Coordinates of C-alpha atoms and ligand atoms in Angstrom, one line a residue:
M655 CA 0.0 0.0 0.0
K656 CA 2.8 2.3 1.1
A657 CA 4.9 1.4 -1.9
A658 CA 1.9 2.0 -4.2
R659 CA 1.4 5.5 -2.7
C660 CA 5.1 6.3 -3.2
F661 CA 4.9 5.3 -6.9
G662 CA 1.8 7.5 -7.2
L663 CA 4.0 10.4 -6.1
L664 CA 6.7 9.8 -8.7
P665 CA 5.2 11.9 -11.5
L666 CA 4.9 14.8 -9.0
L667 CA 8.5 14.4 -8.1
S668 CA 9.5 14.8 -11.8
L669 CA 7.6 18.2 -11.8
A670 CA 9.4 19.5 -8.7
G671 CA 12.1 20.9 -10.9
C672 CA 9.6 22.9 -13.0
S673 CA 9.3 26.0 -10.8
G674 CA 12.1 28.4 -10.0
W675 CA 13.8 31.6 -11.0
Q676 CA 15.2 30.0 -14.2
S677 CA 12.5 27.8 -15.7
V678 CA 10.5 27.8 -18.9
L679 CA 7.8 25.8 -17.1
D680 CA 7.2 28.7 -14.6
P681 CA 6.2 31.6 -16.9
R682 CA 6.0 35.1 -15.4
G683 CA 5.9 37.1 -18.6
S684 CA 3.8 37.4 -21.7
A685 CA 6.2 35.8 -24.2
A686 CA 7.0 33.0 -21.8
E687 CA 3.3 32.3 -21.3
E688 CA 2.8 32.0 -25.1
L689 CA 5.7 29.6 -25.3
H690 CA 4.5 27.6 -22.3
G691 CA 1.1 27.2 -23.8
L692 CA 2.7 26.0 -27.1
F693 CA 4.9 23.6 -25.2
W694 CA 2.0 21.9 -23.5
L695 CA -0.1 21.9 -26.7
F696 CA 2.6 20.1 -28.6
T697 CA 3.5 17.7 -25.8
I698 CA -0.1 16.6 -25.1
T699 CA -1.0 16.3 -28.8
C700 CA 2.2 14.3 -29.6
A701 CA 1.6 12.1 -26.6
A702 CA -2.0 11.4 -27.7
V703 CA -0.8 10.6 -31.2
W704 CA 1.9 8.3 -29.8
G705 CA -0.7 6.5 -27.6
A706 CA -3.1 6.1 -30.5
V707 CA -0.4 4.6 -32.7
L708 CA 0.5 2.1 -30.0
L709 CA -3.1 1.1 -29.5
V710 CA -3.6 0.5 -33.2
L711 CA -0.4 -1.5 -33.3
A712 CA -1.6 -3.6 -30.4
A713 CA -4.9 -4.2 -32.1
A714 CA -3.2 -5.2 -35.4
L715 CA -0.9 -7.7 -33.5
W716 CA -4.0 -9.2 -31.7
R717 CA -5.9 -9.6 -35.0
R718 CA -3.0 -11.3 -36.7
R719 CA -3.1 -14.0 -34.0
H720 CA -6.9 -14.4 -34.3
P721 CA -7.5 -14.1 -38.1
A722 CA -11.1 -13.8 -39.2
E723 CA -12.4 -16.5 -41.6
A724 CA -11.0 -16.0 -45.1
S725 CA -14.4 -15.9 -47.0
E726 CA -14.8 -13.6 -50.0
A727 CA -17.3 -11.4 -48.1
G728 CA -14.9 -11.2 -45.1
R729 CA -12.0 -10.1 -47.3
R730 CA -14.0 -7.3 -48.8
R731 CA -15.1 -6.1 -45.4
S732 CA -11.6 -6.0 -44.2
E733 CA -10.4 -4.1 -47.3
R734 CA -13.1 -1.5 -46.8
R735 CA -12.0 -1.1 -43.2
S736 CA -8.4 -0.7 -44.2
R737 CA -9.3 2.1 -46.7
L738 CA -11.3 3.9 -44.0
A739 CA -8.5 3.6 -41.5
V740 CA -5.9 5.0 -44.0
G741 CA -8.2 7.8 -45.1
G742 CA -9.0 8.7 -41.4
A743 CA -5.3 8.7 -40.5
V744 CA -4.4 11.0 -43.4
A745 CA -7.2 13.4 -42.5
A746 CA -6.2 13.4 -38.8
T747 CA -2.6 14.1 -39.8
V748 CA -3.5 17.0 -42.0
L749 CA -5.8 18.4 -39.3
I750 CA -3.3 18.0 -36.5
I751 CA -0.4 19.5 -38.4
S752 CA -2.5 22.4 -39.6
G753 CA -3.7 23.0 -36.0
L754 CA -0.2 23.0 -34.6
T755 CA 1.0 25.3 -37.4
L756 CA -1.8 27.8 -36.7
A757 CA -1.1 27.7 -33.0
S758 CA 2.7 28.4 -33.7
Y759 CA 1.8 31.2 -36.0
L760 CA -0.6 32.9 -33.4
A761 CA 2.0 32.5 -30.6
T762 CA 4.8 33.9 -32.7
R763 CA 2.6 36.9 -33.6
G764 CA 1.7 37.5 -30.0
I765 CA 5.4 37.3 -29.0
A766 CA 6.6 39.8 -31.7
E767 CA 3.9 42.4 -30.9
E768 CA 5.4 45.9 -30.5
H769 CA 3.9 48.3 -28.0
P770 CA 4.4 52.1 -28.5
E771 CA 4.5 52.7 -24.7
A772 CA 7.3 50.0 -24.2
L773 CA 10.3 50.8 -22.0
T774 CA 13.3 50.6 -24.3
I775 CA 16.6 49.1 -23.0
R776 CA 19.7 48.3 -24.9
V777 CA 21.5 45.2 -23.7
R778 CA 25.0 44.5 -25.1
G779 CA 26.9 41.2 -24.6
Y780 CA 30.6 41.2 -23.9
Q781 CA 33.0 38.5 -23.0
W782 CA 31.7 37.8 -20.3
W783 CA 29.3 40.4 -18.9
W784 CA 26.2 42.4 -19.9
E785 CA 26.1 46.1 -20.5
V786 CA 22.6 47.6 -19.9
T787 CA 21.6 51.1 -21.2
Y788 CA 18.3 52.6 -20.2
A789 CA 17.2 54.8 -23.1
D790 CA 15.3 58.0 -22.5
P791 CA 14.2 60.9 -24.7
A792 CA 16.1 63.3 -22.4
P793 CA 19.9 62.5 -22.8
S794 CA 20.5 63.5 -19.1
R795 CA 18.3 60.6 -18.0
V796 CA 20.1 57.9 -20.0
F797 CA 22.3 55.7 -17.8
L798 CA 24.4 52.6 -18.0
T799 CA 24.6 49.7 -15.6
A800 CA 25.7 46.1 -15.9
N801 CA 24.7 42.5 -15.2
E802 CA 21.4 43.5 -13.6
L803 CA 18.2 44.5 -15.4
H804 CA 15.3 46.2 -13.5
L805 CA 11.9 46.1 -15.1
P806 CA 8.5 47.5 -14.0
A807 CA 5.8 44.7 -13.7
G808 CA 3.0 45.1 -16.1
R809 CA 4.7 47.4 -18.6
P810 CA 5.9 46.1 -22.0
V811 CA 9.6 46.2 -22.5
R812 CA 11.6 46.4 -25.8
L813 CA 15.1 45.0 -25.5
E814 CA 17.5 46.0 -28.2
L815 CA 20.1 43.2 -28.2
A816 CA 23.6 43.6 -29.6
A817 CA 27.1 42.1 -29.0
A818 CA 30.5 43.8 -28.8
D819 CA 32.8 40.9 -29.6
V820 CA 31.3 37.4 -30.4
I821 CA 27.8 36.0 -30.6
H822 CA 26.0 35.7 -27.3
S823 CA 22.3 34.8 -26.6
F824 CA 19.9 36.5 -24.3
W825 CA 17.7 34.0 -22.4
V826 CA 15.5 34.6 -19.4
P827 CA 13.4 31.5 -19.4
N828 CA 10.7 32.8 -17.0
L829 CA 10.0 35.8 -19.1
A830 CA 10.8 35.2 -22.8
G831 CA 12.4 32.9 -25.4
K832 CA 16.0 33.1 -26.6
Q833 CA 17.3 35.8 -28.8
D834 CA 20.8 35.9 -30.3
M835 CA 23.1 38.9 -29.8
I836 CA 25.2 39.3 -32.9
P837 CA 28.0 41.8 -33.5
G838 CA 27.0 44.4 -36.1
R839 CA 23.3 43.6 -35.9
E840 CA 20.5 44.6 -33.6
N841 CA 17.8 42.0 -32.6
V842 CA 14.7 43.0 -30.7
L843 CA 12.9 41.1 -28.0
T844 CA 9.6 42.3 -26.6
F845 CA 7.6 41.0 -23.7
T846 CA 5.6 42.2 -20.6
P847 CA 6.9 40.9 -17.2
R848 CA 3.8 40.1 -15.2
E849 CA 4.9 39.4 -11.6
P850 CA 7.5 41.1 -9.4
G851 CA 10.4 38.8 -8.6
T852 CA 14.0 38.1 -9.3
Y853 CA 14.7 35.9 -12.4
R854 CA 18.0 34.6 -13.7
A855 CA 19.0 35.0 -17.3
Q856 CA 21.9 33.0 -18.8
C857 CA 23.9 33.5 -22.0
A858 CA 22.7 30.7 -24.2
E859 CA 25.3 30.7 -27.0
F860 CA 28.8 29.4 -26.4
C861 CA 30.9 32.5 -26.3
G862 CA 34.3 31.4 -24.8
I863 CA 35.6 29.7 -21.8
Q864 CA 33.6 31.7 -19.3
H865 CA 30.3 31.3 -21.2
A866 CA 28.7 29.5 -18.3
H867 CA 29.7 32.4 -16.0
M868 CA 27.7 34.9 -18.0
A869 CA 24.5 35.4 -15.9
L870 CA 22.2 38.4 -15.7
L871 CA 19.7 39.1 -12.9
I872 CA 16.3 40.4 -13.9
V873 CA 14.6 42.2 -11.1
V874 CA 10.9 42.8 -11.8
E875 CA 9.4 45.4 -9.4
P876 CA 6.1 47.2 -8.9
P877 CA 6.2 50.4 -11.0
E878 CA 6.8 52.8 -8.1
A879 CA 9.8 50.8 -6.8
F880 CA 11.1 50.7 -10.4
E881 CA 10.9 54.5 -10.7
R882 CA 12.7 54.9 -7.4
W883 CA 15.4 52.6 -8.6
R884 CA 15.7 54.5 -11.9
E885 CA 16.0 57.9 -10.2
A886 CA 18.7 56.5 -8.0
Q887 CA 20.6 55.1 -11.0
I888 CA 20.4 58.4 -12.9
A889 CA 22.1 60.2 -10.0
E890 CA 25.8 60.5 -9.9
A891 CA 27.9 58.2 -7.7
A892 CA 27.6 58.6 -3.9
Q893 CA 30.2 60.7 -2.1
P894 CA 32.7 58.9 0.1
E895 CA 31.6 58.9 3.7
T896 CA 34.7 57.8 5.5
P897 CA 38.4 58.6 5.1
E898 CA 39.0 55.1 3.8
Q899 CA 36.3 55.5 1.1
E900 CA 37.8 58.9 0.2
A901 CA 41.2 57.2 -0.2
G902 CA 39.5 54.5 -2.3
R903 CA 38.1 57.1 -4.7
K904 CA 41.6 58.5 -5.2
V905 CA 42.9 54.9 -6.0
M906 CA 40.0 54.4 -8.4
E907 CA 40.8 57.7 -10.2
S908 CA 44.6 57.5 -10.2
K909 CA 45.3 53.8 -11.0
A910 CA 44.5 51.8 -14.1
C911 CA 40.9 51.2 -12.9
A912 CA 39.8 54.6 -14.4
A913 CA 41.1 53.6 -17.9
C914 CA 38.4 50.9 -18.2
H915 CA 35.6 51.8 -15.8
T916 CA 33.2 54.8 -15.3
V917 CA 32.1 56.1 -12.0
R918 CA 29.9 59.1 -12.9
G919 CA 30.7 62.2 -11.0
T920 CA 34.4 61.3 -10.7
A921 CA 37.4 61.4 -13.0
A922 CA 37.0 57.7 -13.8
A923 CA 35.4 57.6 -17.3
G924 CA 36.7 54.4 -19.0
R925 CA 34.3 52.5 -21.3
L926 CA 35.9 49.1 -21.7
G927 CA 34.5 47.5 -18.6
P928 CA 31.2 47.7 -16.6
D929 CA 30.0 51.1 -15.4
L930 CA 30.6 51.1 -11.6
T931 CA 28.6 54.2 -10.6
H932 CA 26.2 52.2 -8.5
I933 CA 28.0 48.8 -8.2
G934 CA 27.4 48.5 -4.5
G935 CA 23.7 48.4 -5.0
R936 CA 23.9 45.4 -7.4
R937 CA 23.3 42.0 -6.1
T938 CA 26.3 40.3 -7.8
I939 CA 29.6 41.1 -9.4
A940 CA 31.4 39.4 -12.4
A941 CA 28.1 38.6 -14.1
G942 CA 26.5 36.6 -11.4
M943 CA 29.7 34.9 -10.0
L944 CA 30.0 36.5 -6.6
P945 CA 27.6 38.3 -4.2
T946 CA 28.4 42.1 -3.9
T947 CA 30.3 42.3 -0.6
R948 CA 33.4 44.3 0.3
G949 CA 35.2 41.0 0.6
S950 CA 34.3 39.6 -2.8
L951 CA 35.1 43.0 -4.4
A952 CA 38.5 42.9 -2.8
A953 CA 39.0 39.3 -3.9
W954 CA 38.0 40.1 -7.4
I955 CA 40.3 43.2 -7.8
A956 CA 43.2 41.3 -6.2
D957 CA 43.1 38.5 -8.7
P958 CA 40.3 38.5 -11.3
Q959 CA 42.1 35.9 -13.4
T960 CA 41.9 33.2 -10.8
I961 CA 38.2 33.8 -10.2
K962 CA 37.3 34.0 -13.9
P963 CA 40.2 32.9 -16.0
G964 CA 40.4 34.5 -19.5
N965 CA 38.3 37.6 -18.7
N966 CA 39.6 41.0 -19.8
M967 CA 40.3 42.5 -16.4
P968 CA 44.0 42.6 -15.7
M969 CA 45.5 42.3 -12.2
V970 CA 46.2 45.9 -11.1
P971 CA 49.1 46.1 -8.7
L972 CA 47.8 47.7 -5.5
T973 CA 49.2 47.8 -2.0
A974 CA 47.1 46.1 0.7
D975 CA 45.9 49.5 2.0
E976 CA 44.9 50.6 -1.5
L977 CA 43.0 47.3 -2.0
Q978 CA 41.2 47.8 1.3
A979 CA 40.3 51.4 0.4
V980 CA 39.1 50.8 -3.1
S981 CA 36.9 47.9 -2.1
A982 CA 35.4 50.0 0.7
Y983 CA 34.7 52.8 -1.8
L984 CA 33.1 50.5 -4.4
A985 CA 30.9 48.7 -1.8
G986 CA 29.6 52.1 -0.7
L987 CA 28.5 53.1 -4.3
R988 CA 24.9 52.2 -3.8
Ligands
CUA1094 CU1 28.0 35.0 -23.8 CU2 27.8 32.6 -23.9

């Protein structure tokens, strides 16, 4: 009895992996909902067809073992039945394939729909991180961030996807399907996130040895929370609050850091690496590899090649005091 109950739970166990912050089976956005519906329509239809084929095969094997009498009338009846069966199978095939084609067409049209009120964001793939630019009609309100995308729930978004070096692919399974990011070309992805939450996107095109370490967090927030976040991002970097942070800013501005990174409101204005203006407020550093803490910032700066071999950040020679100071400064940039 107990064993039977356990077996009864097995199908449920196989579904346990379907929810989560990186799952196509747990849709939280318009495009993902369309794809999810299509997935189940195809799965259930194909399973039904497979079951029907097995039933017919079993019936044929059974009749072969118990042949009907071979009279002339019986033979004619059997021929008529065969013709009916073949005709029925052809008609069912045409119907099913047409139905699935129509469903795919409708889903694709729903996914590609453009909305004039959409929030436009440019996402650019680099080896191995994501540059995010929030567009705005007023140039002073355009800002850059990295490796974290904030979206207001319920508002359509238009992502303009590009790549700086090699081909990457943008994929946030809970919200939308995959879209390639190709150097020299812009691909567009539109969807409406429905529910606040944090979702994980992963680069879905092999782009070099750290491809697996190219994650992007998508934070979907209520519209008011999103606006607060956006205003905070538009602002220049926070002023140092302690002498150590003040020393850290001087390190940032005077060492090689400033050649590659921007901290708006300071002399650091490099464009090769991620914008660090509000890095302390992001959840992770190095495209999802480490949580943003002062310790992990120091570890990363001290030896980025051990943490993420092959990435473009060199080891900048710093004294222990300089390392302490610059990590304190960056952690304070919220
Ligand atoms: Cu970028 Cu894989």
